[in-house]
Amino acid sequence: MPQWLRARTHTGALAATTTATAAATAAPGPRRAAEARRRAGDKRRTVPGAGGRAGSRSPPRAASTCPSQHPSFTPGPSQPPAGLSPRWVEPPFLCSPSLPRTPTMGTPTRRKSHLLLLVAVALVSSPAQSSARGSPATFGPVFEDQPLGLLFPEESTEEKVTLACRARASPPATYRWKMNGTEMKLEPGSRHQLVGGNLVIMNPTKAQDAGVYQCLASNPVGTVVSREAVLRFGFLQEFSKEERDPVRTHEGWGVMLPCNPPAHYPGLSYRWLLNEFPNFIPTDGRHFVSQTTGNLYIARTNASDLGNYSCLATSHMDFSTKSVFSKFAQLNLAAEDTRLFAPSIKARFPAETYALVGQQVTLECFAFGNPVPQIKWRKVDGSLSPQWATAEPTLQIPSVSFEDEGTYECEAENSKGRDTVQGRVIVQAQPEWLKVISDMEADIGSNLGWGCAAAGKPRPTVRWLRNGEPLASQPRVEVLAGDLRFSKLSLEDSGMYQCVAENKHGTIYASAELAVQALAPDFRLNPVKRLIPAARGGEIAIPCQPRAAPKAVVLWSKGTEILVNSSRVTVTPGGTLIIRNISRSDEGKYTCFAENFMGKANSTGILSVRDATKITLAPSSADINLGDSLTLQCHASHDPTMDLTFIWTLDDFPIDFDKPGGHYRRASAKETVGDLTILNAQLRHGGKYTCMAQTVVDSASKEATVLVRGPPGPPGGVVVRNIGDTTVQLSWSRGFDNHSPIAKYTLQARTVPAGKWKQVRTNPANIEGNAETAQVLGLTPWMDYEFRVLASNILGTGEPSGPSSKIRTKEAAPSVAPSGLSGGGGAPGELIVNWTPMSREYQNGDGFGYVLSFRRQGSSGWQTARVPGADAQHFVYSNDSVRPYTPFEVKIRGYNRRGDGPESLTALVYSAEEEPRVAPTKVWAKGVSSSEMNVTWEPGQQDTNGILLGYEIRYWRAGDKEAAADRVRTAGLDTRARVTGLHPNTKYHVTVRAYNRAGTGPASPSANATTMKPPPQRPPGNISWTFSSSSLSIKWDPVVPLRNESAVTGYKMLYQNDLHPTPTLHLTSRNWIDIAVPEEIGHALVQIRTTGPGGDGIPAEVHIVRNGGAVSAPPYPPRASGYIQMLGEGTIPTQTNPNSARPPGERGR
């Protein structure tokens, strides 16, 4: 970087020596690091054709000849560009007095020698005007954090507000702030403090601090301004303290309770309380709270709505949330009005709703009516997304787009009629960049065009800022909306620029830095290549690309000979030397000379001529089928001192041989052989194959065409026309036949959004290969469809076309009857009918509902009822004249706006049952053990109130009240039962009732039963046993019952051994028993208990081991934790089973 560019005010001189070499003294300009170019938060890309120049430049190289004397040399500018001193003299070169003739390069023109003049250039510039800023890392401010709009509660306890601002810059940025367009005075100790780049406002108030704020970041390169941030103050006052008037209406009518919210900013959310907190009103089909007005709507009131209502309004702000309650208002209901009335929409969305792209749009619609109306939404000029809730009082579009703009309709419908309301959603958008400016380096004296473009609705306007100040047209600078044009750039044009796009919805900024450069030619980064190999008979291009600003004038020499354009030798306007039909005589040193008003430099390379590369065996064209393999041959000769490489391309794109699972292989490893093998050829492998044999100096190539035959490609342009209710006309364009004629087409359709592709019937039934249109038959009315087309040839069926645009077939009356007719149950006097709702594909049109016809079995006339809504699935007919469990004949049909569909088959449905009216008779009860009793009865007279499901037995102890009775139910028509879990030796009262689905009938007269005394509470004791070869004899002491225990009539013994783990039961009336035991039995488990009228007693359990000795672990788990182990022969005390501790009346429950 020249030293004069680093100083704010400095004068220097450029001098040339009188020797044969003239070198510029200017050092190269800085190269900005890539990181310094990135503009955080800004969208930037290079603007084509802007004349910018990036990258470092090499130091100047000494010139060895005088390019300015040659007739092909174009002199530099005679005047310095703007921004440099006017004391400018064009610096000529020092030339040799004579130039030799070189036959192969042409004859140079002789010129007089000139003395090299001293050039003095005086410059006055500032760092902002120079392309050099002191170090390679110098760059202008780039925002990393910008202020955001803030909503501050007026009642907040926060003591300060912080608006963020931080920029990356080198040197570091300094900061200023503007409020409402005026720069703020940020003094120490004031309420407004600058902390880093952030603005801190202490004790903010609306009167002093509400407004629009902008941050300005500056360094020596320039200034940028941030986006605007608006500081607003929010508030929510209290509701009026006055009592609210009661609201009166008839039960069954609709009603609206106004919220009348207090003054507030911003908007509120609303909920309603009934009587007390937190009893909030639910959001269901009957209640609706408008989030626009806060009002509460009840579609049809009933007795549960009586009470006191309070509106809860909530404000959400950045620092806090506040809620306030209104005074309670009483809702009074007059006598019930059971009349049915058609819907009337009370909560209506506006005729026009404006929304910004990406916002959520909410449309409200709620109606009064009896029955409660069903809400449905539709888009008049389009279709609704299936993800939107279309049967709710609010239609929410979660992220609105321009495609959502249109007219929306809400329909409220019940059995008495319908009401509709329409409104238009108008979608607009904040500005959004389509094209932004990016950092630019441009040569001094050059022209520059910069542009930005933004989209939005309304269309944004565009303006420009330079160093934070508005930029208007002036000499050399033209401002045309989104275009900024400079002519003859000067150093003073350097700085920070911002393109600003704005409409009424917002403002966006794009920032970039313009650096104007003035540099002498420099080859240090891009010297001429030192060794330049070239092929004999070929062509070579030697670039000359010094870094220079303005662009340098270039000429070439070979040795001491200046080159001029000829049939073989050309110097392009860009400075590249091109030599054609190269021969050995072209070898030698070539030097590029570059010069501008800042200085001059040169660079030299040596040209070496090599043998040319040739294809000796070229690939041949081929024709194969899909799945075949093929080898393309390619052999070449080349200069033996050079390495040879084969490169294959398909349709000029290089082939990747290393791709995993690829189809290409190299067929030979020899250096001069580059054969290509295609494995399992696919359609995409057909095309023009080029084999290129390449060295570092030249290449040779040959082409061959491979044709792959296969199934046809996908047809295109599927268009749907002539849409009917069950038919459409499809047309399409032919796809590629892939070199085999198309034989036929197949049409497929699917329902949207989740249907599967299925083949459809067509007219004609078989579509020939030359057809491009056909009619689709058998579609479902009022259904969304997409269609596609598949082509087939002798090699198979190809890929399908892309789906057509979605269409909806026209509406028609339903063609299928609803199914699943059933019913029954309900309250007395009701007939309930159920059915399976019709799915979308069978509705055939909008406004779908059901027509139900019913009559008492055997009567002649039919009653009908219309049930709106496709999701309806039951109907209740209520009339006091309907007798219980009366059979009705029922049939159903669907309807829509196009008419009624066919009726279903007649089903038999019974009206609601009532409780049985006849009590059972002849109830008899008897205790059969200490915890059980048997109960029997007779059913009594046949009852027609419903289907008898069984009987309910109620029993309670004598002395207790019947309300404390236990209950047990039987299923079916059996007239006897055993009741268990009773207390021993206790008298019970018993009644029996019949029951059906409606409930339980009257009680029978009560009967009495007394349970037996409990069995003895002691197990058999002194158990002894004796083994023989084939039997086991066991004895025990008899159990004598106590006075409060039942008699012992015998004993029960459970026996289990190691060969038969399933226990066997033995009964005996004596106190001993013999059991046949095989000789191989080694272990036995025995459990003995008493039995008698009171039931079974407590068991005694023993574990017997044959042949005495030691007690081993049993080969099976013990039946209780209290079992006894016994050895050989003998007698031991028994252990009581833990279950014996349970009270007698508790066992078996």
PDB file of C-alpha atoms in Angstrom, residues 295-459:
ATOM      1  CA  ASN A 295     -68.462 -10.491  24.397  1.00  0.00           C
ATOM      2  CA  LEU A 296     -69.885 -13.833  25.569  1.00  0.00           C
ATOM      3  CA  TYR A 297     -72.409 -15.550  23.287  1.00  0.00           C
ATOM      4  CA  ILE A 298     -74.681 -18.466  24.264  1.00  0.00           C
ATOM      5  CA  ALA A 299     -76.365 -20.101  21.272  1.00  0.00           C
ATOM      6  CA  ARG A 300     -79.251 -21.610  23.270  1.00  0.00           C
ATOM      7  CA  THR A 301     -79.641 -21.080  27.000  1.00  0.00           C
ATOM      8  CA  ASN A 302     -80.689 -23.703  29.528  1.00  0.00           C
ATOM      9  CA  ALA A 303     -81.082 -23.869  33.294  1.00  0.00           C
ATOM     10  CA  SER A 304     -77.344 -24.454  33.848  1.00  0.00           C
ATOM     11  CA  ASP A 305     -76.624 -20.980  32.468  1.00  0.00           C
ATOM     12  CA  LEU A 306     -78.345 -19.181  35.367  1.00  0.00           C
ATOM     13  CA  GLY A 307     -75.874 -17.223  37.453  1.00  0.00           C
ATOM     14  CA  ASN A 308     -73.515 -14.254  37.694  1.00  0.00           C
ATOM     15  CA  TYR A 309     -70.998 -13.559  34.943  1.00  0.00           C
ATOM     16  CA  SER A 310     -67.728 -11.602  34.989  1.00  0.00           C
ATOM     17  CA  CYS A 311     -65.469 -10.726  32.040  1.00  0.00           C
ATOM     18  CA  LEU A 312     -61.732 -11.330  32.555  1.00  0.00           C
ATOM     19  CA  ALA A 313     -59.494  -9.199  30.290  1.00  0.00           C
ATOM     20  CA  THR A 314     -55.738  -9.892  30.074  1.00  0.00           C
ATOM     21  CA  SER A 315     -52.969  -7.753  28.555  1.00  0.00           C
ATOM     22  CA  HIS A 316     -49.673  -9.375  27.498  1.00  0.00           C
ATOM     23  CA  MET A 317     -46.632  -7.074  27.355  1.00  0.00           C
ATOM     24  CA  ASP A 318     -42.850  -7.543  27.172  1.00  0.00           C
ATOM     25  CA  PHE A 319     -42.212  -7.228  30.889  1.00  0.00           C
ATOM     26  CA  SER A 320     -45.476  -8.323  32.499  1.00  0.00           C
ATOM     27  CA  THR A 321     -49.001  -9.678  32.150  1.00  0.00           C
ATOM     28  CA  LYS A 322     -51.986  -7.936  33.758  1.00  0.00           C
ATOM     29  CA  SER A 323     -55.590  -9.105  34.182  1.00  0.00           C
ATOM     30  CA  VAL A 324     -58.687  -7.238  35.380  1.00  0.00           C
ATOM     31  CA  PHE A 325     -62.209  -8.459  36.223  1.00  0.00           C
ATOM     32  CA  SER A 326     -65.482  -6.742  35.457  1.00  0.00           C
ATOM     33  CA  LYS A 327     -68.351  -6.470  37.920  1.00  0.00           C
ATOM     34  CA  PHE A 328     -70.661  -9.477  37.882  1.00  0.00           C
ATOM     35  CA  ALA A 329     -73.763  -9.311  35.675  1.00  0.00           C
ATOM     36  CA  GLN A 330     -76.675 -11.624  36.497  1.00  0.00           C
ATOM     37  CA  LEU A 331     -78.265 -13.750  33.775  1.00  0.00           C
ATOM     38  CA  ASN A 332     -81.971 -14.420  34.482  1.00  0.00           C
ATOM     39  CA  LEU A 333     -84.025 -16.928  32.480  1.00  0.00           C
ATOM     40  CA  ALA A 334     -87.776 -16.624  32.020  1.00  0.00           C
ATOM     41  CA  ALA A 335     -90.073 -19.563  31.284  1.00  0.00           C
ATOM     42  CA  GLU A 336     -88.684 -22.076  28.798  1.00  0.00           C
ATOM     43  CA  ASP A 337     -89.554 -21.534  25.163  1.00  0.00           C
ATOM     44  CA  THR A 338     -89.212 -24.939  23.456  1.00  0.00           C
ATOM     45  CA  ARG A 339     -89.881 -23.629  19.979  1.00  0.00           C
ATOM     46  CA  LEU A 340     -87.229 -24.441  17.381  1.00  0.00           C
ATOM     47  CA  PHE A 341     -85.800 -21.543  15.376  1.00  0.00           C
ATOM     48  CA  ALA A 342     -83.346 -21.117  12.516  1.00  0.00           C
ATOM     49  CA  PRO A 343     -79.756 -19.894  13.075  1.00  0.00           C
ATOM     50  CA  SER A 344     -78.962 -16.195  13.290  1.00  0.00           C
ATOM     51  CA  ILE A 345     -75.271 -15.245  13.141  1.00  0.00           C
ATOM     52  CA  LYS A 346     -74.464 -12.737  15.890  1.00  0.00           C
ATOM     53  CA  ALA A 347     -70.637 -12.729  16.005  1.00  0.00           C
ATOM     54  CA  ARG A 348     -69.546 -11.798  12.477  1.00  0.00           C
ATOM     55  CA  PHE A 349     -66.063 -11.360  11.030  1.00  0.00           C
ATOM     56  CA  PRO A 350     -65.440  -8.111   9.089  1.00  0.00           C
ATOM     57  CA  ALA A 351     -66.198  -7.668   5.385  1.00  0.00           C
ATOM     58  CA  GLU A 352     -62.459  -7.046   4.894  1.00  0.00           C
ATOM     59  CA  THR A 353     -59.627  -8.469   6.991  1.00  0.00           C
ATOM     60  CA  TYR A 354     -56.045  -7.343   6.311  1.00  0.00           C
ATOM     61  CA  ALA A 355     -53.137  -9.604   7.244  1.00  0.00           C
ATOM     62  CA  LEU A 356     -49.386  -9.782   6.687  1.00  0.00           C
ATOM     63  CA  VAL A 357     -47.692 -12.840   5.210  1.00  0.00           C
ATOM     64  CA  GLY A 358     -46.701 -15.226   8.014  1.00  0.00           C
ATOM     65  CA  GLN A 359     -49.191 -13.893  10.555  1.00  0.00           C
ATOM     66  CA  GLN A 360     -52.058 -15.911  12.026  1.00  0.00           C
ATOM     67  CA  VAL A 361     -55.496 -14.859  10.811  1.00  0.00           C
ATOM     68  CA  THR A 362     -58.549 -15.582  12.962  1.00  0.00           C
ATOM     69  CA  LEU A 363     -62.110 -15.189  11.657  1.00  0.00           C
ATOM     70  CA  GLU A 364     -64.975 -15.400  14.187  1.00  0.00           C
ATOM     71  CA  CYS A 365     -68.501 -16.645  13.499  1.00  0.00           C
ATOM     72  CA  PHE A 366     -71.141 -17.700  16.040  1.00  0.00           C
ATOM     73  CA  ALA A 367     -74.910 -18.040  15.790  1.00  0.00           C
ATOM     74  CA  PHE A 368     -77.968 -18.341  18.010  1.00  0.00           C
ATOM     75  CA  GLY A 369     -80.416 -21.143  17.210  1.00  0.00           C
ATOM     76  CA  ASN A 370     -82.440 -24.077  18.503  1.00  0.00           C
ATOM     77  CA  PRO A 371     -81.182 -26.732  17.991  1.00  0.00           C
ATOM     78  CA  VAL A 372     -77.681 -25.362  18.515  1.00  0.00           C
ATOM     79  CA  PRO A 373     -76.400 -24.572  14.993  1.00  0.00           C
ATOM     80  CA  GLN A 374     -73.430 -26.305  13.455  1.00  0.00           C
ATOM     81  CA  ILE A 375     -70.722 -24.018  12.054  1.00  0.00           C
ATOM     82  CA  LYS A 376     -69.005 -24.779   8.747  1.00  0.00           C
ATOM     83  CA  TRP A 377     -66.402 -22.749   6.848  1.00  0.00           C
ATOM     84  CA  ARG A 378     -65.530 -22.688   3.174  1.00  0.00           C
ATOM     85  CA  LYS A 379     -63.476 -20.590   0.778  1.00  0.00           C
ATOM     86  CA  VAL A 380     -65.736 -19.230  -1.931  1.00  0.00           C
ATOM     87  CA  ASP A 381     -62.990 -18.863  -4.537  1.00  0.00           C
ATOM     88  CA  GLY A 382     -60.833 -21.845  -3.573  1.00  0.00           C
ATOM     89  CA  SER A 383     -60.479 -24.693  -1.119  1.00  0.00           C
ATOM     90  CA  LEU A 384     -59.601 -24.769   2.574  1.00  0.00           C
ATOM     91  CA  SER A 385     -56.536 -26.587   3.859  1.00  0.00           C
ATOM     92  CA  PRO A 386     -57.517 -29.921   5.446  1.00  0.00           C
ATOM     93  CA  GLN A 387     -55.363 -29.007   8.469  1.00  0.00           C
ATOM     94  CA  TRP A 388     -57.646 -26.096   9.387  1.00  0.00           C
ATOM     95  CA  ALA A 389     -60.495 -26.637  11.853  1.00  0.00           C
ATOM     96  CA  THR A 390     -63.523 -25.950   9.663  1.00  0.00           C
ATOM     97  CA  ALA A 391     -66.312 -26.802  12.139  1.00  0.00           C
ATOM     98  CA  GLU A 392     -65.393 -24.366  14.927  1.00  0.00           C
ATOM     99  CA  PRO A 393     -66.642 -20.828  15.662  1.00  0.00           C
ATOM    100  CA  THR A 394     -63.171 -19.544  14.724  1.00  0.00           C
ATOM    101  CA  LEU A 395     -61.296 -20.250  11.489  1.00  0.00           C
ATOM    102  CA  GLN A 396     -57.583 -19.948  12.116  1.00  0.00           C
ATOM    103  CA  ILE A 397     -55.107 -19.643   9.239  1.00  0.00           C
ATOM    104  CA  PRO A 398     -51.833 -20.282  11.102  1.00  0.00           C
ATOM    105  CA  SER A 399     -49.313 -18.715   8.678  1.00  0.00           C
ATOM    106  CA  VAL A 400     -51.135 -16.791   6.012  1.00  0.00           C
ATOM    107  CA  SER A 401     -49.733 -16.608   2.468  1.00  0.00           C
ATOM    108  CA  PHE A 402     -50.814 -14.871  -0.717  1.00  0.00           C
ATOM    109  CA  GLU A 403     -52.533 -18.113  -1.789  1.00  0.00           C
ATOM    110  CA  ASP A 404     -54.873 -17.730   1.212  1.00  0.00           C
ATOM    111  CA  GLU A 405     -56.238 -14.405  -0.013  1.00  0.00           C
ATOM    112  CA  GLY A 406     -59.862 -14.600  -1.054  1.00  0.00           C
ATOM    113  CA  THR A 407     -63.483 -14.643   0.105  1.00  0.00           C
ATOM    114  CA  TYR A 408     -64.438 -16.845   3.050  1.00  0.00           C
ATOM    115  CA  GLU A 409     -67.941 -17.920   4.071  1.00  0.00           C
ATOM    116  CA  CYS A 410     -69.258 -19.078   7.427  1.00  0.00           C
ATOM    117  CA  GLU A 411     -72.471 -21.104   7.441  1.00  0.00           C
ATOM    118  CA  ALA A 412     -74.556 -21.821  10.536  1.00  0.00           C
ATOM    119  CA  GLU A 413     -77.136 -24.586  10.042  1.00  0.00           C
ATOM    120  CA  ASN A 414     -79.633 -26.540  12.085  1.00  0.00           C
ATOM    121  CA  SER A 415     -82.805 -28.494  11.304  1.00  0.00           C
ATOM    122  CA  LYS A 416     -84.779 -25.250  10.923  1.00  0.00           C
ATOM    123  CA  GLY A 417     -82.573 -23.470   8.402  1.00  0.00           C
ATOM    124  CA  ARG A 418     -79.252 -21.773   7.784  1.00  0.00           C
ATOM    125  CA  ASP A 419     -77.550 -18.373   7.882  1.00  0.00           C
ATOM    126  CA  THR A 420     -74.322 -17.270   6.191  1.00  0.00           C
ATOM    127  CA  VAL A 421     -71.823 -14.430   6.313  1.00  0.00           C
ATOM    128  CA  GLN A 422     -68.966 -13.663   3.920  1.00  0.00           C
ATOM    129  CA  GLY A 423     -65.817 -11.578   4.178  1.00  0.00           C
ATOM    130  CA  ARG A 424     -62.607 -11.101   2.232  1.00  0.00           C
ATOM    131  CA  VAL A 425     -59.091 -11.742   3.541  1.00  0.00           C
ATOM    132  CA  ILE A 426     -56.579  -9.367   1.942  1.00  0.00           C
ATOM    133  CA  VAL A 427     -52.951 -10.432   2.334  1.00  0.00           C
ATOM    134  CA  GLN A 428     -50.114  -7.913   2.260  1.00  0.00           C
ATOM    135  CA  ALA A 429     -46.408  -8.223   3.032  1.00  0.00           C
ATOM    136  CA  GLN A 430     -43.519  -6.367   4.607  1.00  0.00           C
ATOM    137  CA  PRO A 431     -40.566  -5.589   2.316  1.00  0.00           C
ATOM    138  CA  GLU A 432     -38.294  -8.524   1.525  1.00  0.00           C
ATOM    139  CA  TRP A 433     -35.046  -8.420  -0.417  1.00  0.00           C
ATOM    140  CA  LEU A 434     -34.907  -9.913  -3.892  1.00  0.00           C
ATOM    141  CA  LYS A 435     -31.435  -8.504  -4.601  1.00  0.00           C
ATOM    142  CA  VAL A 436     -29.013  -6.857  -2.185  1.00  0.00           C
ATOM    143  CA  ILE A 437     -25.766  -4.960  -2.494  1.00  0.00           C
ATOM    144  CA  SER A 438     -22.470  -6.539  -1.470  1.00  0.00           C
ATOM    145  CA  ASP A 439     -19.023  -5.209  -0.609  1.00  0.00           C
ATOM    146  CA  MET A 440     -17.286  -3.863  -3.690  1.00  0.00           C
ATOM    147  CA  GLU A 441     -13.739  -2.935  -4.687  1.00  0.00           C
ATOM    148  CA  ALA A 442     -13.542  -0.801  -7.840  1.00  0.00           C
ATOM    149  CA  ASP A 443     -10.764   0.903  -9.782  1.00  0.00           C
ATOM    150  CA  ILE A 444     -10.333   4.627  -9.618  1.00  0.00           C
ATOM    151  CA  GLY A 445     -11.698   6.276 -12.748  1.00  0.00           C
ATOM    152  CA  SER A 446     -13.944   3.296 -13.603  1.00  0.00           C
ATOM    153  CA  ASN A 447     -17.726   3.229 -13.776  1.00  0.00           C
ATOM    154  CA  LEU A 448     -19.848   1.265 -11.287  1.00  0.00           C
ATOM    155  CA  GLY A 449     -23.456   0.150 -11.219  1.00  0.00           C
ATOM    156  CA  TRP A 450     -24.937  -1.011  -7.912  1.00  0.00           C
ATOM    157  CA  GLY A 451     -28.484  -2.280  -7.516  1.00  0.00           C
ATOM    158  CA  CYS A 452     -30.955  -3.658  -5.014  1.00  0.00           C
ATOM    159  CA  ALA A 453     -34.548  -4.832  -5.388  1.00  0.00           C
ATOM    160  CA  ALA A 454     -37.282  -5.642  -2.865  1.00  0.00           C
ATOM    161  CA  ALA A 455     -40.714  -7.224  -2.970  1.00  0.00           C
ATOM    162  CA  GLY A 456     -43.664  -6.387  -0.776  1.00  0.00           C
ATOM    163  CA  LYS A 457     -47.302  -5.395  -0.798  1.00  0.00           C
ATOM    164  CA  PRO A 458     -47.801  -2.481  -1.236  1.00  0.00           C
ATOM    165  CA  ARG A 459     -44.745  -2.279  -3.501  1.00  0.00           C
TER     166      ARG A 459
END
